[in-house]
Tab-separated table of C-alpha atoms and ligand atoms in Angstrom:
chain	number	residue	atom	x	y	z
A	1	MET	CA	15.509	0.314	33.779
A	2	LYS	CA	16.238	0.156	30.041
A	3	VAL	CA	16.940	-2.874	27.880
A	4	LEU	CA	19.598	-2.350	25.194
A	5	LYS	CA	20.162	-4.867	22.413
A	6	PHE	CA	23.254	-4.848	20.212
A	7	GLY	CA	23.143	-6.805	16.950
A	8	GLY	CA	25.853	-8.784	15.202
A	9	THR	CA	27.574	-5.868	13.445
A	10	SER	CA	27.488	-3.806	16.640
A	11	VAL	CA	29.677	-6.439	18.334
A	12	GLY	CA	31.317	-7.584	15.086
A	13	SER	CA	34.962	-6.810	15.930
A	14	PRO	CA	37.087	-6.096	19.028
A	15	GLN	CA	36.863	-2.359	18.270
A	16	ARG	CA	33.078	-2.510	17.958
A	17	MET	CA	32.898	-4.402	21.247
A	18	LYS	CA	34.953	-1.684	22.903
A	19	ASP	CA	32.597	0.942	21.438
A	20	VAL	CA	29.618	-0.938	22.852
A	21	ALA	CA	31.333	-1.179	26.244
A	22	LYS	CA	31.685	2.613	26.182
A	23	LEU	CA	28.040	3.104	25.173
A	24	ILE	CA	26.670	0.909	27.925
A	25	THR	CA	28.804	2.283	30.730
A	26	SER	CA	27.639	5.864	30.399
A	27	PRO	CA	25.335	6.998	31.823
A	28	GLN	CA	25.868	4.874	34.889
A	29	GLU	CA	22.398	3.467	35.383
A	30	GLN	CA	21.162	-0.084	35.707
A	31	LYS	CA	20.419	-1.727	32.375
A	32	ILE	CA	19.948	-5.098	30.754
A	33	VAL	CA	22.187	-5.568	27.723
A	34	VAL	CA	21.178	-8.222	25.194
A	35	LEU	CA	23.882	-9.281	22.743
A	36	SER	CA	23.833	-11.136	19.445
A	37	ALA	CA	26.682	-13.298	18.253
A	38	MET	CA	29.502	-11.441	16.451
A	39	SER	CA	28.400	-10.906	12.836
A	40	GLY	CA	28.935	-13.938	10.611
A	41	THR	CA	29.222	-16.318	13.562
A	42	THR	CA	25.699	-17.774	13.460
A	43	ASN	CA	26.030	-18.291	9.693
A	44	LEU	CA	29.292	-20.155	10.293
A	45	LEU	CA	27.674	-22.289	12.995
A	46	VAL	CA	24.870	-23.114	10.548
A	47	GLU	CA	27.503	-24.128	8.007
A	48	ILE	CA	29.300	-26.297	10.579
A	49	SER	CA	25.985	-28.045	11.337
A	50	GLU	CA	25.410	-28.585	7.623
A	51	TYR	CA	28.774	-30.343	7.293
A	52	LEU	CA	27.906	-32.512	10.279
A	53	TYR	CA	24.453	-33.336	8.885
A	54	LYS	CA	26.203	-34.402	5.702
A	55	LYS	CA	28.579	-36.568	7.753
A	56	ASN	CA	31.613	-34.539	6.804
A	57	PRO	CA	33.418	-33.966	10.137
A	58	GLU	CA	36.579	-32.756	8.348
A	59	GLY	CA	34.615	-29.940	6.698
A	60	ALA	CA	33.186	-28.957	10.087
A	61	ASN	CA	36.592	-29.181	11.752
A	62	THR	CA	38.202	-26.883	9.216
A	63	LEU	CA	35.596	-24.219	9.955
A	64	ILE	CA	35.852	-24.712	13.718
A	65	ASN	CA	39.664	-24.342	13.587
A	66	ARG	CA	39.418	-21.222	11.467
A	67	MET	CA	36.822	-19.734	13.780
A	68	GLU	CA	38.878	-20.536	16.873
A	69	ALA	CA	41.935	-18.791	15.412
A	70	THR	CA	39.856	-15.684	14.656
A	71	TYR	CA	38.350	-15.589	18.130
A	72	LEU	CA	41.723	-16.092	19.827
A	73	GLN	CA	43.017	-13.140	17.829
A	74	HIS	CA	39.984	-11.105	18.951
A	75	ALA	CA	40.899	-11.905	22.561
A	76	GLU	CA	44.420	-10.542	22.012
A	77	GLU	CA	43.006	-7.270	20.694
A	78	LEU	CA	40.112	-6.908	23.100
A	79	TYR	CA	41.824	-7.070	26.491
A	80	GLN	CA	44.663	-5.016	27.872
A	81	THR	CA	45.817	-7.252	30.696
A	82	GLU	CA	47.401	-10.685	30.412
A	83	GLU	CA	45.047	-11.884	33.141
A	84	TRP	CA	41.903	-11.285	31.048
A	85	LYS	CA	43.545	-12.393	27.817
A	86	GLN	CA	44.391	-15.682	29.505
A	87	GLN	CA	40.973	-16.070	31.128
A	88	THR	CA	39.252	-15.523	27.769
A	89	ARG	CA	41.699	-17.756	25.890
A	90	GLN	CA	40.890	-20.566	28.260
A	91	PHE	CA	37.139	-19.982	27.880
A	92	LEU	CA	37.452	-19.955	24.083
A	93	GLN	CA	39.538	-23.115	24.019
A	94	GLU	CA	36.894	-24.910	26.088
A	95	GLU	CA	34.146	-23.560	23.810
A	96	PHE	CA	35.852	-24.738	20.631
A	97	ALA	CA	36.723	-28.114	22.174
A	98	TYR	CA	33.000	-28.434	22.926
A	99	LEU	CA	32.118	-27.548	19.317
A	100	ARG	CA	34.671	-30.092	18.108
A	101	SER	CA	33.018	-32.777	20.231
A	102	PHE	CA	30.025	-32.623	17.855
A	103	THR	CA	32.214	-33.897	15.023
A	104	LYS	CA	32.300	-37.247	16.820
A	105	VAL	CA	28.557	-37.730	17.359
A	106	HIS	CA	25.459	-38.155	15.245
A	107	VAL	CA	24.053	-34.663	14.689
A	108	THR	CA	20.285	-34.102	14.703
A	109	SER	CA	18.271	-30.884	14.935
A	110	PHE	CA	18.763	-31.063	18.720
A	111	GLU	CA	22.576	-30.883	18.443
A	112	GLU	CA	22.266	-28.248	15.732
A	113	LYS	CA	20.460	-25.927	18.128
A	114	VAL	CA	23.141	-26.454	20.751
A	115	ILE	CA	25.771	-25.577	18.140
A	116	LEU	CA	23.880	-22.445	17.039
A	117	ALA	CA	23.637	-21.285	20.655
A	118	GLN	CA	27.413	-20.976	21.050
A	119	GLY	CA	27.702	-17.675	19.122
A	120	GLU	CA	25.748	-15.698	21.696
A	121	ILE	CA	27.357	-17.605	24.577
A	122	ILE	CA	30.795	-16.569	23.285
A	123	SER	CA	29.976	-12.902	22.573
A	124	THR	CA	28.346	-12.337	25.978
A	125	ASN	CA	31.236	-13.970	27.838
A	126	MET	CA	33.739	-11.832	25.939
A	127	MET	CA	31.805	-8.626	26.649
A	128	THR	CA	31.376	-9.456	30.337
A	129	ASN	CA	35.107	-10.105	30.631
A	130	LEU	CA	35.804	-6.771	28.950
A	131	LEU	CA	33.581	-4.903	31.405
A	132	LEU	CA	35.091	-6.751	34.373
A	133	GLU	CA	38.588	-5.913	33.148
A	134	GLN	CA	37.524	-2.264	33.094
A	135	GLY	CA	36.254	-2.539	36.674
A	136	VAL	CA	32.613	-2.068	35.665
A	137	SER	CA	29.947	-3.583	37.865
A	138	ALA	CA	28.537	-6.164	35.466
A	139	ILE	CA	27.151	-9.687	35.617
A	140	LEU	CA	26.433	-12.300	32.965
A	141	LEU	CA	22.934	-13.792	33.120
A	142	ASN	CA	22.137	-17.046	31.344
A	143	ALA	CA	19.309	-16.798	28.810
A	144	LEU	CA	18.962	-20.580	29.003
A	145	ASP	CA	17.729	-20.167	32.598
A	146	ILE	CA	15.464	-17.221	31.803
A	147	VAL	CA	13.943	-17.438	28.307
A	148	ARG	CA	11.679	-20.386	27.529
A	149	THR	CA	9.184	-21.272	24.814
A	150	ASP	CA	5.999	-23.292	25.309
A	151	LYS	CA	4.653	-26.343	23.469
A	152	ASN	CA	3.584	-24.133	20.540
A	153	ALA	CA	7.126	-22.735	20.308
A	154	GLU	CA	5.786	-19.373	21.516
A	155	PRO	CA	7.623	-17.487	24.283
A	156	ASP	CA	6.370	-18.500	27.724
A	157	PHE	CA	5.911	-14.942	28.912
A	158	ASN	CA	4.942	-15.649	32.536
A	159	TYR	CA	7.967	-17.876	32.996
A	160	ILE	CA	10.255	-15.256	31.420
A	161	ARG	CA	8.823	-12.554	33.682
A	162	GLN	CA	9.318	-14.639	36.825
A	163	ARG	CA	12.842	-15.650	35.911
A	164	ILE	CA	14.176	-12.245	34.876
A	165	THR	CA	12.573	-10.607	37.917
A	166	ALA	CA	14.217	-13.209	40.173
A	167	ALA	CA	17.604	-12.797	38.434
A	168	LEU	CA	17.537	-9.025	38.973
A	169	LYS	CA	16.437	-9.437	42.576
A	170	ASP	CA	19.223	-11.936	43.279
A	171	ASN	CA	21.847	-9.507	41.971
A	172	PRO	CA	20.624	-6.081	43.095
A	173	GLN	CA	24.044	-4.398	43.252
A	174	GLN	CA	24.991	-4.814	39.613
A	175	ASN	CA	24.868	-1.992	37.106
A	176	ILE	CA	24.925	-3.976	33.876
A	177	TYR	CA	23.185	-7.297	33.297
A	178	ILE	CA	24.530	-8.935	30.152
A	179	ILE	CA	22.431	-11.677	28.561
A	180	GLN	CA	22.428	-13.653	25.302
A	181	GLY	CA	19.822	-12.816	22.691
A	182	PHE	CA	18.287	-15.449	20.403
A	183	ILE	CA	18.835	-18.522	22.593
A	184	CYS	CA	16.342	-20.146	24.932
A	185	ARG	CA	15.038	-23.489	26.121
A	186	ASN	CA	11.910	-25.083	24.748
A	187	ALA	CA	9.013	-26.656	26.654
A	188	TYR	CA	11.018	-29.903	26.956
A	189	GLY	CA	14.033	-28.193	28.505
A	190	GLU	CA	16.139	-28.543	25.341
A	191	ILE	CA	18.327	-25.727	24.045
A	192	ASP	CA	16.445	-23.904	21.309
A	193	ASN	CA	16.258	-20.439	19.744
A	194	LEU	CA	13.838	-17.706	18.736
A	195	LEU	CA	14.701	-18.079	15.021
A	196	ARG	CA	17.202	-16.066	13.016
A	197	GLY	CA	17.361	-12.432	14.043
A	198	GLY	CA	15.785	-13.475	17.357
A	199	SER	CA	17.911	-11.285	19.627
A	200	ASP	CA	15.484	-8.431	18.958
A	201	TYR	CA	12.743	-10.707	20.259
A	202	THR	CA	14.720	-11.507	23.442
A	203	ALA	CA	15.183	-7.774	24.075
A	204	CYS	CA	11.501	-6.994	23.605
A	205	LEU	CA	10.376	-9.963	25.728
A	206	LEU	CA	12.682	-8.930	28.577
A	207	GLY	CA	11.728	-5.261	28.200
A	208	ALA	CA	8.043	-6.139	28.393
A	209	ALA	CA	8.649	-8.568	31.272
A	210	ILE	CA	10.315	-5.958	33.503
A	211	GLN	CA	8.064	-3.163	32.179
A	212	ALA	CA	11.221	-1.345	31.079
A	213	GLU	CA	11.374	2.388	30.609
A	214	GLU	CA	12.524	1.783	27.018
A	215	ILE	CA	13.833	-0.984	24.761
A	216	GLN	CA	16.709	0.101	22.534
A	217	ILE	CA	17.648	-1.911	19.450
A	218	TRP	CA	21.156	-0.840	18.419
A	219	THR	CA	22.136	-1.830	14.897
A	220	ASP	CA	24.130	-0.632	11.878
A	221	ILE	CA	21.660	1.863	10.431
A	222	ASP	CA	19.996	5.056	11.597
A	223	GLY	CA	16.575	3.574	12.448
A	224	MET	CA	13.784	2.198	10.296
A	225	HIS	CA	14.076	3.522	6.749
A	226	ASN	CA	11.054	4.247	4.573
A	227	ASN	CA	12.040	1.402	2.209
A	228	ASP	CA	14.547	-1.439	2.068
A	229	PRO	CA	17.965	0.280	1.788
A	230	ARG	CA	19.449	-2.888	0.288
A	231	VAL	CA	17.134	-2.572	-2.715
A	232	VAL	CA	16.126	1.080	-3.038
A	233	PRO	CA	18.607	3.969	-3.271
A	234	ASN	CA	18.112	7.144	-1.196
A	235	THR	CA	15.842	5.709	1.470
A	236	GLU	CA	15.352	7.880	4.542
A	237	PRO	CA	14.917	7.173	8.232
A	238	VAL	CA	11.404	7.348	9.649
A	239	ARG	CA	11.566	9.144	12.986
A	240	GLN	CA	8.411	7.767	14.589
A	241	LEU	CA	6.216	4.712	14.136
A	242	HIS	CA	3.135	3.464	15.940
A	243	PHE	CA	3.526	-0.049	17.424
A	244	GLU	CA	1.074	-1.375	14.812
A	245	GLU	CA	3.003	0.200	11.950
A	246	ALA	CA	6.323	-1.174	13.195
A	247	ALA	CA	4.777	-4.611	13.775
A	248	GLU	CA	3.469	-4.703	10.188
A	249	LEU	CA	6.805	-3.563	8.750
A	250	ALA	CA	8.711	-6.143	10.800
A	251	TYR	CA	6.333	-8.944	9.908
A	252	PHE	CA	6.339	-7.977	6.235
A	253	GLY	CA	10.077	-8.057	5.839
A	254	ALA	CA	11.840	-4.971	7.258
A	255	LYS	CA	14.931	-6.915	8.328
A	256	ILE	CA	15.947	-4.358	10.937
A	257	LEU	CA	13.389	-5.978	13.283
A	258	HIS	CA	12.624	-9.651	13.970
A	259	PRO	CA	9.133	-10.367	12.545
A	260	THR	CA	7.290	-10.727	15.849
A	261	CYS	CA	9.473	-8.762	18.273
A	262	ILE	CA	7.187	-5.723	18.476
A	263	GLN	CA	4.224	-7.707	19.878
A	264	PRO	CA	5.413	-7.978	23.504
A	265	ALA	CA	6.535	-4.327	23.577
A	266	LYS	CA	3.163	-3.270	22.179
A	267	PHE	CA	1.207	-5.260	24.788
A	268	ALA	CA	3.319	-3.836	27.605
A	269	ALA	CA	3.309	-0.346	25.984
A	270	VAL	CA	7.098	-0.105	26.330
A	271	PRO	CA	8.544	2.235	23.681
A	272	VAL	CA	11.158	0.749	21.355
A	273	ARG	CA	13.942	2.949	20.006
A	274	LEU	CA	16.046	1.922	17.000
A	275	LEU	CA	19.556	3.367	17.183
A	276	ASN	CA	22.780	3.239	15.214
A	277	THR	CA	25.965	2.003	16.923
A	278	LEU	CA	28.024	3.523	14.097
A	279	ASN	CA	26.436	6.936	14.740
A	280	PRO	CA	25.186	6.917	18.337
A	281	SER	CA	24.034	10.538	18.382
A	282	ALA	CA	21.681	10.127	15.404
A	283	PRO	CA	18.041	10.281	16.502
A	284	GLY	CA	16.988	6.882	15.087
A	285	THR	CA	13.340	5.796	15.221
A	286	ILE	CA	10.977	5.756	18.181
A	287	ILE	CA	8.171	3.197	18.165
A	288	ASP	CA	5.368	3.990	20.575
A	289	ASN	CA	1.623	4.444	20.935
A	290	ASN	CA	1.422	7.761	19.060
A	291	PHE	CA	-0.242	7.686	15.709
A	292	GLN	CA	0.560	10.331	13.102
A	293	GLN	CA	-2.462	10.908	10.913
A	294	GLY	CA	-2.321	11.431	7.186
A	295	LYS	CA	1.130	9.919	6.639
A	296	ILE	CA	2.407	6.945	4.697
A	297	LYS	CA	5.442	5.828	6.679
A	298	ALA	CA	7.285	3.033	4.890
A	299	VAL	CA	7.306	0.113	2.507
A	300	ALA	CA	8.634	-3.410	3.145
A	301	ALA	CA	8.793	-6.682	1.239
A	302	LYS	CA	8.385	-10.264	2.382
A	303	ASP	CA	10.092	-12.825	0.120
A	304	ASN	CA	9.453	-16.493	-0.639
A	305	ILE	CA	5.686	-16.298	-0.722
A	306	THR	CA	3.485	-18.946	-2.324
A	307	CYS	CA	0.033	-18.046	-3.614
A	308	ILE	CA	-2.740	-20.649	-3.775
A	309	GLN	CA	-5.946	-20.008	-5.670
A	310	ILE	CA	-9.075	-22.165	-5.327
A	311	GLN	CA	-11.840	-21.580	-7.836
A	312	SER	CA	-15.218	-23.238	-7.671
A	313	SER	CA	-18.705	-22.336	-8.734
A	314	ARG	CA	-19.769	-24.311	-5.653
A	315	MET	CA	-18.586	-21.326	-3.635
A	316	LEU	CA	-21.290	-19.139	-5.197
A	317	LEU	CA	-23.898	-18.323	-2.551
A	318	ALA	CA	-22.662	-21.258	-0.427
A	319	TYR	CA	-21.823	-20.907	3.225
A	320	GLY	CA	-19.131	-22.946	4.940
A	321	PHE	CA	-16.906	-23.011	1.852
A	322	LEU	CA	-14.286	-20.640	3.233
A	323	ARG	CA	-14.333	-22.400	6.603
A	324	LYS	CA	-13.449	-25.702	4.929
A	325	VAL	CA	-10.629	-24.065	2.986
A	326	PHE	CA	-9.156	-22.301	6.020
A	327	GLU	CA	-9.524	-25.392	8.185
A	328	LEU	CA	-7.151	-27.245	5.883
A	329	PHE	CA	-4.442	-24.664	6.496
A	330	GLU	CA	-5.097	-24.915	10.227
A	331	VAL	CA	-4.803	-28.715	10.185
A	332	HIS	CA	-1.447	-28.356	8.439
A	333	LYS	CA	-0.303	-25.631	10.881
A	334	THR	CA	0.308	-23.256	7.981
A	335	PRO	CA	-0.425	-19.588	8.657
A	336	ILE	CA	-2.041	-17.508	5.927
A	337	ASP	CA	-0.804	-13.963	5.266
A	338	MET	CA	-3.001	-12.422	2.552
A	339	VAL	CA	-6.530	-13.376	1.497
A	340	CYS	CA	-8.622	-12.175	-1.465
A	341	THR	CA	-12.037	-13.550	-2.280
A	342	SER	CA	-14.525	-13.210	-5.116
A	343	GLU	CA	-17.887	-14.860	-5.725
A	344	VAL	CA	-16.290	-17.951	-7.196
A	345	GLY	CA	-12.788	-18.094	-5.856
A	346	VAL	CA	-10.351	-17.375	-3.091
A	347	SER	CA	-6.600	-16.711	-3.203
A	348	VAL	CA	-4.408	-16.999	-0.136
A	349	THR	CA	-0.681	-16.629	0.453
A	350	ILE	CA	1.598	-18.637	2.720
A	351	ASP	CA	5.287	-18.310	3.548
A	352	ASN	CA	5.789	-21.846	4.818
A	353	PRO	CA	5.485	-24.301	1.918
A	354	ASN	CA	6.389	-27.418	3.998
A	355	HIS	CA	2.882	-28.854	3.740
A	356	LEU	CA	2.027	-27.361	0.354
A	357	SER	CA	1.534	-30.591	-1.554
A	358	ASP	CA	-0.787	-32.060	1.128
A	359	ILE	CA	-2.757	-28.817	1.276
A	360	VAL	CA	-3.116	-28.658	-2.515
A	361	ASP	CA	-4.141	-32.329	-2.674
A	362	GLU	CA	-6.912	-31.817	-0.164
A	363	LEU	CA	-8.041	-28.478	-1.617
A	364	LYS	CA	-8.753	-30.257	-4.893
A	365	LYS	CA	-11.890	-31.660	-3.222
A	366	TYR	CA	-13.319	-28.146	-3.237
A	367	GLY	CA	-12.336	-26.683	-6.588
A	368	THR	CA	-9.684	-26.049	-9.203
A	369	VAL	CA	-6.395	-25.239	-7.510
A	370	SER	CA	-3.488	-23.280	-8.949
A	371	VAL	CA	-0.200	-22.399	-7.253
A	372	ASP	CA	2.197	-19.489	-7.929
A	373	ARG	CA	5.605	-19.766	-6.303
A	374	ASP	CA	8.367	-17.143	-5.943
A	375	MET	CA	6.037	-14.319	-5.087
A	376	VAL	CA	6.680	-11.311	-2.822
A	377	ILE	CA	4.306	-9.401	-0.574
A	378	ILE	CA	4.908	-5.678	-0.794
A	379	CYS	CA	3.442	-3.907	2.182
A	380	VAL	CA	2.765	-0.153	2.353
A	381	VAL	CA	2.396	1.017	5.947
A	382	GLY	CA	1.015	4.198	7.419
A	383	ASP	CA	-2.293	5.940	8.005
A	384	LEU	CA	-4.440	3.847	5.659
A	385	ASP	CA	-7.694	4.422	7.486
A	386	THR	CA	-10.599	3.829	5.121
A	387	GLN	CA	-11.793	7.405	5.836
A	388	ASN	CA	-8.739	8.779	4.076
A	389	ILE	CA	-9.084	9.544	0.438
A	390	GLY	CA	-6.345	9.027	-2.080
A	391	PHE	CA	-3.628	6.995	-0.346
A	392	GLU	CA	-4.621	3.639	-1.808
A	393	THR	CA	-5.004	5.299	-5.203
A	394	LEU	CA	-1.498	6.694	-4.899
A	395	ALA	CA	-0.036	3.289	-3.989
A	396	CYS	CA	-1.895	1.634	-6.880
A	397	LYS	CA	-0.777	4.390	-9.258
A	398	ALA	CA	2.849	3.645	-8.396
A	399	LEU	CA	2.293	0.104	-9.646
A	400	GLN	CA	0.639	1.070	-12.921
A	401	HIS	CA	3.306	-0.722	-14.994
A	402	ILE	CA	3.708	-3.774	-12.750
A	403	PRO	CA	1.655	-6.990	-12.956
A	404	VAL	CA	-0.025	-7.355	-9.549
A	405	ARG	CA	-1.371	-10.772	-8.515
A	406	MET	CA	-3.314	-9.764	-5.360
A	407	ILE	CA	-4.214	-6.583	-3.468
A	408	SER	CA	-5.271	-6.563	0.173
A	409	TYR	CA	-6.693	-3.393	1.695
A	410	GLY	CA	-8.964	-2.786	4.686
A	411	GLY	CA	-7.730	-5.670	6.848
A	412	SER	CA	-6.137	-3.140	9.170
A	413	ASN	CA	-6.016	0.651	9.187
A	414	HIS	CA	-2.278	0.645	8.676
A	415	ASN	CA	-1.537	-1.419	5.651
A	416	ILE	CA	-2.147	-2.078	1.993
A	417	SER	CA	-0.422	-5.135	0.554
A	418	PHE	CA	0.351	-6.167	-3.000
A	419	LEU	CA	1.466	-9.564	-4.220
A	420	VAL	CA	3.917	-9.435	-7.115
A	421	LYS	CA	6.398	-11.808	-8.727
A	422	ALA	CA	9.860	-11.955	-7.124
A	423	GLN	CA	11.361	-10.742	-10.397
A	424	ASP	CA	9.323	-7.509	-10.062
A	425	LYS	CA	10.236	-6.853	-6.414
A	426	ALA	CA	12.991	-4.278	-6.917
A	427	ARG	CA	11.125	-2.156	-9.447
A	428	THR	CA	7.944	-2.333	-7.333
A	429	LEU	CA	9.765	-1.066	-4.234
A	430	GLN	CA	11.500	1.633	-6.267
A	431	ALA	CA	8.266	2.752	-7.929
A	432	LEU	CA	6.539	3.009	-4.551
A	433	SER	CA	9.382	5.108	-3.119
A	434	GLU	CA	9.274	7.422	-6.143
A	435	THR	CA	5.533	7.990	-5.876
A	436	LEU	CA	5.013	7.965	-2.119
A	437	PHE	CA	8.105	9.698	-0.779
A	438	HIS	CA	9.777	11.789	-3.495
B	501	ADP	P1	21.509	-6.646	13.504
B	501	ADP	O1	22.628	-7.576	13.182
B	501	ADP	O2	21.945	-5.441	14.261
B	501	ADP	O3	20.332	-7.335	14.119
B	501	ADP	P2	20.208	-6.666	10.941
B	501	ADP	O4	21.127	-6.967	9.819
B	501	ADP	O5	19.335	-7.764	11.427
B	501	ADP	O6	21.062	-6.036	12.122
B	501	ADP	O7	19.253	-5.438	10.566
B	501	ADP	C1	19.805	-4.233	10.087
B	501	ADP	C2	19.749	-4.213	8.570
B	501	ADP	O8	18.385	-4.282	8.142
B	501	ADP	C3	20.247	-2.950	7.938
B	501	ADP	O9	21.635	-2.979	7.773
B	501	ADP	C4	19.493	-2.893	6.618
B	501	ADP	O10	20.276	-3.347	5.550
B	501	ADP	C5	18.347	-3.880	6.791
B	501	ADP	N1	17.032	-3.300	6.514
B	501	ADP	C6	16.080	-3.841	5.721
B	501	ADP	N2	14.997	-3.075	5.654
B	501	ADP	C7	15.248	-1.984	6.417
B	501	ADP	C8	14.524	-0.805	6.718
B	501	ADP	N3	13.283	-0.590	6.266
B	501	ADP	N4	15.109	0.109	7.520
B	501	ADP	C9	16.356	-0.088	8.001
B	501	ADP	N5	17.094	-1.180	7.748
B	501	ADP	C10	16.553	-2.121	6.964
B	502	LIG	N1	22.773	-14.481	16.003
B	502	LIG	C1	21.425	-14.749	15.581
B	502	LIG	C2	21.304	-14.623	14.069
B	502	LIG	O1	22.295	-14.333	13.411
B	502	LIG	C3	20.405	-13.890	16.275
B	502	LIG	C4	20.515	-12.402	16.024
B	502	LIG	O2	21.547	-11.911	15.570
B	502	LIG	O3	19.542	-11.698	16.314
B	502	LIG	O4	20.250	-14.858	13.551
B	503	MG	MG1	18.756	-8.468	13.305
């Protein structure tokens, strides 16, 4: 069985939904179909929550009314029969009445997550109705009964495997199993989510859980490009990536994939294929266990990075210094991305600055601390085995006119990372494309 995930743009209008319905009904084989909310919907739900946080129910209501009108119009265009138009109208009216009920209560992060969940609940209901109207054998599964995170907010993989296996077993006759991406319950049974862009993660978790033949991520571009197409002109699709390469690109900012979605697919060795809904016959990108030697594959950038440097002559020839430094980040549950050390100093980067001031305060016990905000990690991914000669030189040469704050090489065989200022991001990405790919 395959798992197919369609992102927001792929289900972003009634016509797109009809196109997806066509794609998933041929060939006629059993598949799990994971859907995102229609594009723009989750952003609107975030905005509605913001109004409610700010105790402005009128602001929220205006958005809810506008959204309801749009969705009701979608229902008119999506279905052919009055029966399914009416059925969907009624569902939508109940959904929007539910959203409106939040304008009358005190909204906390708990209610916000319930609000955010409605986008995927709506899109999957609409798609299921469309398939049922067309006489397709399809069933809607509920991600809130199947996907759960544990106390560390990590997916509870054993639970997910048990629940999806049971759901498939309970409904053996169906051809298409539709399920919401992104949404889940947490360890306390509350409605939660897998963070923005999390539908990719749902697809990969389910694909790994059922040991799928393949996980397909359908989006609005022809696979992983060799650089960020929003920043660099003339990027090109990369046809094949090793799991490790794709995982590094996703983690270091290639928006086409959720940062951690490749991990479960990699562990289960289920290939992931990136495909384009707007051009379904294009080959896209296959992510699997094959490793192409001697090739630099792609470049990605991770924004909003903070760099912290600790300098101390006490570090010289001392042991235990780095442990104390790293322990502080652990205590404050702040992951470190890049690390560079010298005899008398260490620089680290973080992308979560929530505990920055506490961390900096405590680090001052160990040395002189300086902080650089608004930095970007630029990550070059490919065959960067230390046996190869010349690739790191080439990447460094591309940056000859750019001030580089940190360089990290040798941590894995697939990656060399540079830390630059946000203001230098675009020209760094462009320079790397020029030198590495043109
Ligand atoms: P979806 O809504 O289908 O999940 P996303 O917007 O999350 O789609 O991801 C697709 C977008 O990712 C593309 O439209 C593209 O602008 C952006 N993107 C950023 N980096 C890359 C890259 N290296 N390759 C392809 N797309 C990328
Ligand atoms: N709808 C969610 C978001 O916009 C999840 C997703 O699209 O993957 O972040
Ligand atoms: Mg996405």
